[in-house]
Short mmCIF file of C-alpha atoms in Angstrom, two decimals:
data_model
loop_
_atom_site.label_atom_id
_atom_site.label_comp_id
_atom_site.label_asym_id
_atom_site.label_seq_id
_atom_site.Cartn_x
_atom_site.Cartn_y
_atom_site.Cartn_z
CA MET A 10 0.00 0.00 0.00
CA LYS A 11 1.20 3.49 -0.85
CA LEU A 12 1.18 4.72 2.76
CA LEU A 13 3.53 1.96 3.95
CA GLU A 14 5.76 2.28 0.87
CA THR A 15 6.21 5.98 1.59
CA LEU A 16 7.08 5.37 5.25
CA LYS A 17 9.41 2.38 4.89
CA PRO A 18 12.59 4.46 4.32
CA HIS A 19 11.97 6.17 7.68
CA ILE A 20 12.13 2.98 9.78
CA GLU A 21 15.19 2.69 12.04
CA LEU A 22 15.89 -1.03 11.74
CA ARG A 23 18.69 -0.78 14.32
CA ASP A 24 16.01 -0.40 16.98
CA LEU A 25 14.83 -3.91 17.95
CA TRP A 26 11.26 -2.96 18.85
CA LYS A 27 10.75 -0.71 15.84
CA LYS A 28 12.04 -3.49 13.60
CA LYS A 29 9.74 -6.07 15.22
CA ALA A 30 6.70 -3.78 14.96
CA TRP A 31 7.42 -3.06 11.29
CA THR A 32 7.94 -6.76 10.52
CA ILE A 33 4.55 -7.63 12.04
CA LEU A 34 2.91 -4.70 10.22
CA GLU A 35 4.32 -5.74 6.85
CA LYS A 36 3.07 -9.27 7.48
CA ILE A 37 -0.52 -8.35 8.37
CA GLY A 38 -0.78 -5.17 6.27
CA LEU A 39 -3.10 -2.23 6.78
CA PRO A 40 -6.75 -3.08 7.47
CA THR A 41 -9.61 -3.14 5.01
CA LYS A 42 -13.37 -3.30 5.55
CA LYS A 43 -13.05 -7.09 5.51
CA TRP A 44 -11.44 -6.81 8.96
CA ASP A 45 -14.27 -6.98 11.48
CA PRO A 46 -12.97 -4.19 13.79
CA PHE A 47 -12.68 -1.86 10.76
CA LYS A 48 -15.76 -2.85 8.75
CA TYR A 49 -17.42 0.57 9.16
CA VAL A 50 -14.22 2.59 8.66
CA SER A 51 -13.42 4.21 5.29
CA LEU A 52 -9.67 3.61 4.94
CA SER A 53 -8.99 3.53 1.20
CA ALA A 54 -8.12 7.25 0.95
CA LEU A 55 -5.73 7.04 3.92
CA CYS A 56 -4.00 3.86 2.76
CA SER A 57 -3.44 5.28 -0.72
CA SER A 58 -2.03 8.59 0.58
CA SER A 59 1.56 9.69 1.10
CA PHE A 60 2.44 11.31 4.43
CA LEU A 61 5.96 12.06 5.57
CA PRO A 62 6.59 11.88 9.33
CA ILE A 63 7.14 15.07 11.31
CA PHE A 64 8.75 14.80 14.75
CA LYS A 65 8.64 17.46 17.45
CA PRO A 66 10.23 17.12 20.90
CA PHE A 67 8.08 16.91 24.02
CA PRO A 68 8.81 19.43 26.79
CA LYS A 69 10.39 18.09 29.97
CA GLN A 70 7.92 17.70 32.82
CA GLU A 71 8.53 18.83 36.40
CA GLY A 72 7.90 16.79 39.57
CA MET A 73 8.37 13.38 37.95
CA ILE A 74 10.77 11.30 35.91
CA SER A 75 10.46 12.62 32.35
CA LEU A 76 12.67 11.02 29.70
CA THR A 77 12.93 10.42 25.99
CA PHE A 78 12.63 6.74 25.10
CA GLU A 79 16.34 6.62 24.32
CA GLU A 80 17.11 7.95 27.81
CA ALA A 81 14.53 5.65 29.41
CA MET A 82 16.07 2.58 27.77
CA ARG A 83 19.34 3.35 29.55
CA SER A 84 17.79 3.89 32.99
CA TYR A 85 14.59 1.82 32.92
CA GLY A 86 15.42 -0.69 30.21
CA ALA A 87 13.97 -3.76 31.95
CA LEU A 88 10.64 -2.02 32.60
CA LEU A 89 10.33 -0.73 29.05
CA GLN A 90 11.50 -3.97 27.44
CA LYS A 91 8.80 -5.87 29.37
CA SER A 92 6.14 -3.35 28.38
CA PHE A 93 7.13 -3.33 24.69
CA ALA A 94 7.30 -7.14 24.57
CA GLU A 95 3.84 -7.57 26.11
CA ASN A 96 2.30 -4.94 23.87
CA LEU A 97 3.75 -6.32 20.64
CA ALA A 98 2.70 -9.86 21.55
CA GLU A 99 -0.93 -8.79 22.00
CA GLU A 100 -1.29 -5.89 19.55
CA LYS A 101 -3.76 -6.46 16.70
CA ASN A 102 -4.19 -2.87 15.54
CA PRO A 103 -1.94 -2.07 12.54
CA PHE A 104 -1.98 1.65 13.35
CA ALA A 105 -0.64 0.98 16.85
CA LEU A 106 2.15 -1.07 15.26
CA LEU A 107 2.81 1.78 12.83
CA ASN A 108 3.24 4.18 15.74
CA THR A 109 5.75 1.88 17.45
CA ALA A 110 7.68 1.39 14.21
CA ILE A 111 7.87 5.06 13.20
CA SER A 112 7.66 7.22 16.31
CA LYS A 113 10.58 9.37 17.45
CA GLU A 114 8.25 11.80 19.20
CA GLY A 115 7.20 11.00 22.74
CA GLN A 116 8.01 10.53 26.39
CA PHE A 117 8.47 8.02 29.15
CA LEU A 118 6.90 9.36 32.35
CA TYR A 119 7.05 7.90 35.84
CA ILE A 120 4.86 9.48 38.52
CA PRO A 121 6.41 8.71 41.93
CA PRO A 122 4.22 7.03 44.60
CA GLY A 123 1.95 9.42 46.48
CA LYS A 124 2.59 12.36 44.13
CA SER A 125 -0.19 14.53 42.70
CA ILE A 126 0.59 15.76 39.17
CA GLU A 127 -1.26 17.73 36.48
CA LEU A 128 -0.11 17.58 32.84
CA SER A 129 -1.26 19.44 29.75
CA TRP A 130 -0.38 18.93 26.09
CA GLU A 131 -1.58 20.76 22.99
CA PHE A 132 -0.92 19.54 19.45
CA LEU A 133 -1.27 21.93 16.50
CA LEU A 134 -1.60 19.89 13.32
CA SER A 135 -1.50 21.00 9.69
CA GLU A 136 0.44 18.55 7.51
CA GLY A 137 2.34 15.28 7.35
CA LEU A 138 2.21 12.36 9.78
CA ARG A 139 2.44 12.92 13.53
CA VAL A 140 3.06 9.84 15.72
CA PRO A 141 3.41 10.92 19.37
CA LYS A 142 3.96 8.06 21.81
CA LEU A 143 3.47 8.25 25.58
CA GLU A 144 4.40 5.53 28.06
CA ILE A 145 3.19 6.51 31.53
CA PHE A 146 3.66 4.61 34.79
CA VAL A 147 1.69 5.97 37.75
CA GLY A 148 3.12 4.91 41.11
CA LYS A 149 1.20 3.59 44.13
CA GLY A 150 -1.24 6.07 45.62
CA ALA A 151 -0.38 8.79 43.09
CA THR A 152 -2.88 11.06 41.35
CA LEU A 153 -2.51 12.17 37.74
CA LYS A 154 -4.66 14.60 35.77
CA ILE A 155 -4.04 14.94 32.02
CA SER A 156 -5.49 17.47 29.61
CA MET A 157 -4.84 16.86 25.90
CA LYS A 158 -5.99 19.09 23.06
CA CYS A 159 -5.54 18.67 19.30
CA GLU A 160 -6.37 21.41 16.85
CA GLY A 161 -5.91 20.88 13.14
CA LYS A 162 -6.12 22.59 9.76
CA GLY A 163 -5.63 21.10 6.32
CA THR A 164 -4.76 17.52 5.41
CA TYR A 165 -2.71 15.42 7.83
CA PHE A 166 -2.52 12.01 9.52
CA TYR A 167 -2.46 11.94 13.32
CA ASN A 168 -1.59 8.54 14.81
CA PRO A 169 -0.96 8.82 18.59
CA TYR A 170 -0.38 5.98 21.07
CA LEU A 171 -0.84 6.08 24.85
CA GLN A 172 0.28 3.23 27.11
CA LEU A 173 -0.80 3.77 30.72
CA THR A 174 -0.08 1.60 33.77
CA ILE A 175 -1.83 2.61 36.99
CA ASP A 176 -0.37 1.06 40.13
CA GLU A 177 -2.23 0.11 43.31
CA GLY A 178 -4.37 2.85 44.83
CA ALA A 179 -3.49 5.38 42.13
CA HIS A 180 -6.06 7.49 40.30
CA VAL A 181 -5.92 8.98 36.79
CA LEU A 182 -8.24 11.49 35.12
CA ILE A 183 -7.84 12.23 31.38
CA HIS A 184 -9.71 14.88 29.39
CA GLU A 185 -9.15 14.78 25.63
CA HIS A 186 -10.42 17.60 23.40
CA LEU A 187 -10.14 17.02 19.64
CA GLU A 188 -10.77 19.57 16.90
CA HIS A 189 -9.50 17.80 13.80
CA SER A 190 -10.08 19.31 10.36
CA HIS A 191 -12.57 17.94 7.84
CA GLN A 192 -9.61 16.76 5.71
CA ALA A 193 -7.74 14.97 8.49
CA PHE A 194 -7.17 11.30 9.24
CA ALA A 195 -6.82 10.35 12.92
CA MET A 196 -6.21 6.91 14.48
CA HIS A 197 -6.06 7.13 18.28
CA THR A 198 -4.79 4.13 20.28
CA VAL A 199 -4.98 3.81 24.08
CA ARG A 200 -3.83 0.80 26.12
CA THR A 201 -4.29 0.84 29.90
CA ARG A 202 -3.79 -1.51 32.84
CA VAL A 203 -5.45 -0.67 36.16
CA LYS A 204 -4.23 -2.43 39.31
CA LYS A 205 -5.77 -3.06 42.76
CA ASP A 206 -7.85 -0.19 44.24
CA ALA A 207 -6.86 2.07 41.32
CA SER A 208 -9.09 3.98 38.92
CA LEU A 209 -9.15 5.60 35.48
CA ARG A 210 -11.61 8.20 34.23
CA PHE A 211 -11.27 9.09 30.55
CA PHE A 212 -13.44 11.59 28.65
CA THR A 213 -13.06 12.37 24.94
CA PHE A 214 -14.77 15.18 23.07
CA SER A 215 -14.41 15.19 19.29
CA LYS A 216 -15.75 17.17 16.36
CA GLY A 217 -14.92 14.35 13.94
CA ALA A 218 -12.61 14.26 10.91
CA ARG A 219 -12.53 12.85 7.40
CA CYS A 220 -11.81 9.55 9.14
CA GLU A 221 -11.29 9.33 12.91
CA ARG A 222 -11.07 6.16 15.00
CA HIS A 223 -10.53 5.53 18.71
CA ASP A 224 -9.25 2.14 19.86
CA ILE A 225 -9.25 1.93 23.67
CA GLN A 226 -8.39 -1.25 25.58
CA THR A 227 -8.43 -1.40 29.37
CA ILE A 228 -7.45 -4.33 31.60
CA LEU A 229 -8.75 -4.27 35.16
CA SER A 230 -6.10 -6.53 36.63
CA GLY A 231 -6.47 -5.82 40.36
CA GLU A 232 -9.29 -6.30 42.85
CA ASN A 233 -11.53 -3.26 43.35
CA SER A 234 -10.14 -1.46 40.28
CA GLU A 235 -12.40 0.79 38.24
CA VAL A 236 -12.64 2.46 34.82
CA ASP A 237 -15.09 5.08 33.55
CA LEU A 238 -14.95 5.78 29.79
CA LYS A 239 -17.09 8.50 28.24
CA GLY A 240 -17.16 10.23 24.88
CA LEU A 241 -19.12 12.91 23.05
CA SER A 242 -18.83 13.37 19.27
CA LEU A 243 -20.33 15.90 16.84
CA PRO A 244 -19.48 14.82 13.26
CA SER A 245 -20.80 16.97 10.41
CA GLY A 246 -20.26 17.36 6.67
CA LYS A 247 -18.98 13.96 5.54
CA ASP A 248 -16.98 13.35 8.70
CA GLU A 249 -16.64 9.91 10.25
CA ILE A 250 -15.91 8.93 13.84
CA HIS A 251 -15.55 5.38 15.13
CA HIS A 252 -15.11 3.96 18.63
CA PHE A 253 -13.74 0.47 19.31
CA ILE A 254 -13.73 -0.05 23.09
CA THR A 255 -12.61 -3.15 25.00
CA VAL A 256 -12.67 -3.64 28.77
CA LYS A 257 -11.38 -6.84 30.38
CA HIS A 258 -12.36 -7.66 33.96
CA CYS A 259 -9.68 -9.99 35.35
CA ALA A 260 -10.15 -9.64 39.13
CA GLU A 261 -12.91 -9.60 41.75
CA ARG A 262 -15.01 -6.54 42.51
CA THR A 263 -13.97 -4.60 39.45
CA ARG A 264 -16.21 -1.95 37.93
CA SER A 265 -16.49 -0.46 34.45
CA ASN A 266 -18.77 2.06 32.80
CA GLN A 267 -18.85 3.05 29.13
CA HIS A 268 -21.10 5.84 27.87
CA TYR A 269 -20.61 7.27 24.38
CA LYS A 270 -22.89 9.79 22.70
CA THR A 271 -22.85 11.06 19.12
CA ALA A 272 -24.95 13.83 17.57
CA LEU A 273 -24.66 13.55 13.78
CA MET A 274 -25.27 16.34 11.28
CA ASP A 275 -25.29 16.45 7.46
CA GLN A 276 -23.85 13.17 6.10
CA GLY A 277 -21.91 12.39 9.27
CA ARG A 278 -21.22 8.72 10.02
CA SER A 279 -20.33 6.97 13.25
CA SER A 280 -19.85 3.51 14.69
CA PHE A 281 -19.49 2.16 18.19
CA GLU A 282 -18.29 -1.33 19.03
CA GLY A 283 -17.95 -1.92 22.74
CA LYS A 284 -16.76 -5.18 24.24
CA ILE A 285 -16.82 -6.25 27.88
CA PHE A 286 -15.05 -9.45 28.91
CA VAL A 287 -15.59 -10.79 32.43
CA GLU A 288 -13.19 -13.60 33.29
CA LYS A 289 -14.23 -16.53 35.51
CA GLU A 290 -12.28 -15.23 38.50
CA ALA A 291 -13.82 -11.74 38.24
CA GLN A 292 -16.74 -12.39 40.60
CA LYS A 293 -18.87 -9.49 41.89
CA THR A 294 -18.02 -7.45 38.81
CA GLU A 295 -20.18 -4.51 37.73
CA ALA A 296 -20.01 -3.63 34.02
CA TYR A 297 -22.20 -1.20 32.12
CA GLN A 298 -22.16 -0.02 28.52
CA LEU A 299 -24.37 2.47 26.67
CA ASN A 300 -24.20 4.10 23.24
CA ASN A 301 -26.66 6.87 22.28
CA ASN A 302 -26.93 8.47 18.84
CA LEU A 303 -28.98 11.46 17.72
CA LEU A 304 -29.46 11.75 13.94
CA LEU A 305 -30.00 15.42 13.11
CA SER A 306 -30.12 14.82 9.35
CA PRO A 307 -31.87 12.15 7.24
CA LYS A 308 -28.50 11.39 5.58
CA ALA A 309 -26.62 10.78 8.83
CA LYS A 310 -25.79 7.18 9.77
CA ALA A 311 -24.89 5.54 13.08
CA MET A 312 -23.92 1.91 13.64
CA SER A 313 -23.71 0.32 17.08
CA LYS A 314 -22.59 -3.09 18.32
CA PRO A 315 -22.48 -3.46 22.12
CA ASN A 316 -21.17 -6.81 23.35
CA LEU A 317 -20.89 -8.73 26.63
CA GLU A 318 -18.88 -11.90 27.19
CA ILE A 319 -19.27 -13.16 30.76
CA TYR A 320 -17.71 -16.24 32.35
CA ALA A 321 -18.27 -15.37 36.03
CA ASP A 322 -21.48 -16.20 37.94
CA ASP A 323 -21.89 -13.24 40.28
CA VAL A 324 -22.02 -10.24 37.94
CA LYS A 325 -24.12 -7.12 37.43
CA ALA A 326 -23.94 -6.06 33.79
CA SER A 327 -25.95 -4.34 31.09
CA HIS A 328 -25.45 -2.98 27.60
CA GLY A 329 -27.58 -0.99 25.20
CA ALA A 330 -27.69 1.29 22.19
CA THR A 331 -30.11 3.85 20.77
CA ALA A 332 -30.37 5.76 17.49
CA THR A 333 -33.10 8.39 17.35
CA GLN A 334 -34.19 11.34 15.24
CA PRO A 335 -35.73 14.55 16.59
CA LYS A 336 -39.45 13.99 17.10
CA LYS A 337 -41.73 16.08 14.91
CA GLU A 338 -43.83 17.09 17.92
CA GLU A 339 -40.76 18.37 19.77
CA LEU A 340 -39.56 20.34 16.76
CA PHE A 341 -43.04 21.76 16.18
CA TYR A 342 -43.33 22.85 19.81
CA LEU A 343 -39.95 24.63 19.73
CA GLN A 344 -40.86 26.33 16.44
CA THR A 345 -44.07 27.63 18.00
CA ARG A 346 -41.82 29.24 20.62
CA GLY A 347 -40.13 31.29 17.88
CA LEU A 348 -37.19 29.06 16.95
CA SER A 349 -36.24 28.23 13.37
CA LEU A 350 -36.01 24.55 12.40
CA LYS A 351 -32.21 24.63 12.68
CA GLU A 352 -32.39 26.34 16.07
CA ALA A 353 -34.93 23.78 17.26
CA LYS A 354 -32.63 20.93 16.27
CA TRP A 355 -29.71 22.64 18.02
CA GLN A 356 -31.81 22.95 21.17
CA LEU A 357 -32.59 19.22 21.15
CA ALA A 358 -28.95 18.40 20.44
CA ARG A 359 -27.91 20.63 23.33
CA GLY A 360 -30.07 18.65 25.72
CA PHE A 361 -28.76 15.38 24.29
CA CYS A 362 -25.12 16.42 24.77
CA SER A 363 -25.37 18.27 28.07
CA GLU A 364 -25.27 15.07 30.13
CA LEU A 365 -21.59 14.74 29.20
CA MET A 366 -20.53 18.36 28.51
CA ASP A 367 -21.58 21.81 29.71
CA GLY A 368 -24.17 23.62 27.61
CA GLU A 369 -22.00 26.63 26.70
CA THR A 370 -19.31 24.44 25.11
CA VAL A 371 -21.93 22.35 23.31
CA ASP A 372 -23.52 25.53 21.89
CA ARG A 373 -20.20 26.74 20.51
CA PHE A 374 -19.46 23.52 18.66
CA LEU A 375 -22.98 22.88 17.43
CA LYS A 376 -23.02 26.35 15.87
CA LEU A 377 -19.52 25.92 14.47
CA ARG A 378 -20.38 22.56 12.90
CA GLY A 379 -23.84 23.69 11.87
CA ASN A 380 -22.32 26.51 9.82
CA ASP A 381 -20.57 23.88 7.67
CA GLY A 382 -23.84 22.56 6.33
CA ASN A 383 -27.32 21.57 7.44
CA VAL A 384 -28.50 19.88 10.60
#
């Protein structure tokens, strides 16, 4: 494929893990719609494009161990080698492998036990391929808050990778705000492991892109661990946004919650595939999954595939999905109150979104996206 042919000269084959990742990637190739996890994703334009990698250094962080991967290999080689080996052995996503093979942009971060840290990153995107990689280890009892924002213009390919290990009793909160352009391609990969008495809360807001996909996998490996995953998306024009979410319960008394909402305008398209695995030993698990879609245009499309796979006996679990259009009676009522049809739809969308995001922010993005076409 043209994308891989363009990138091959940029692989550093002297690096063992980059070489291994590239070897696996060449063997399996880039996905097509015949691959079940990608069957709703339009990839032909991306795979036939040429993007040259652009690398920018990450700023050093205060109050923690903050290293480039080259530096981390010298000081924490055993830890990183173990992490890379486990990830490559299990990784099925070609875009995650591409990040490992190509990336020179990223950081190894270690949050010391008991520390409380706040981090913020902002990515300004306009051209080429960006492949930032973050490997974060959060020590026992530590607290980490992360704010990530991406803002893009023009045509580019953004392919980030986050590996997060949360040690016993630690807590992590991540807020991701994405404003990709209508011409952009974005493949987000997140891999997390949550240990005993630890928690992760992860919220993603996205406006959509020409093709945007989120692949999040979380392993609840310790008793009484917890994950809360939420997302709000507002695709418009011909934008696409796809969520592929996997949570594995591997210990007793673990809890997970997934709630993803999408309000689609114009010819926007979305898909949600959520998987919950509850292993036999994960008794007294609680696992919930919900996907809601609001179709604000007759040409908008939303696909949803929630899934539960339970091997334990003592479990509380549920999953569900909805796809609705604004009701004529509701629109008529709002129009009798002096609103135009577009304003009435915005008002309904505002109510739909406000469960996950404040109304003022929702208003700004609904109006911004609504100006691109028709709701």
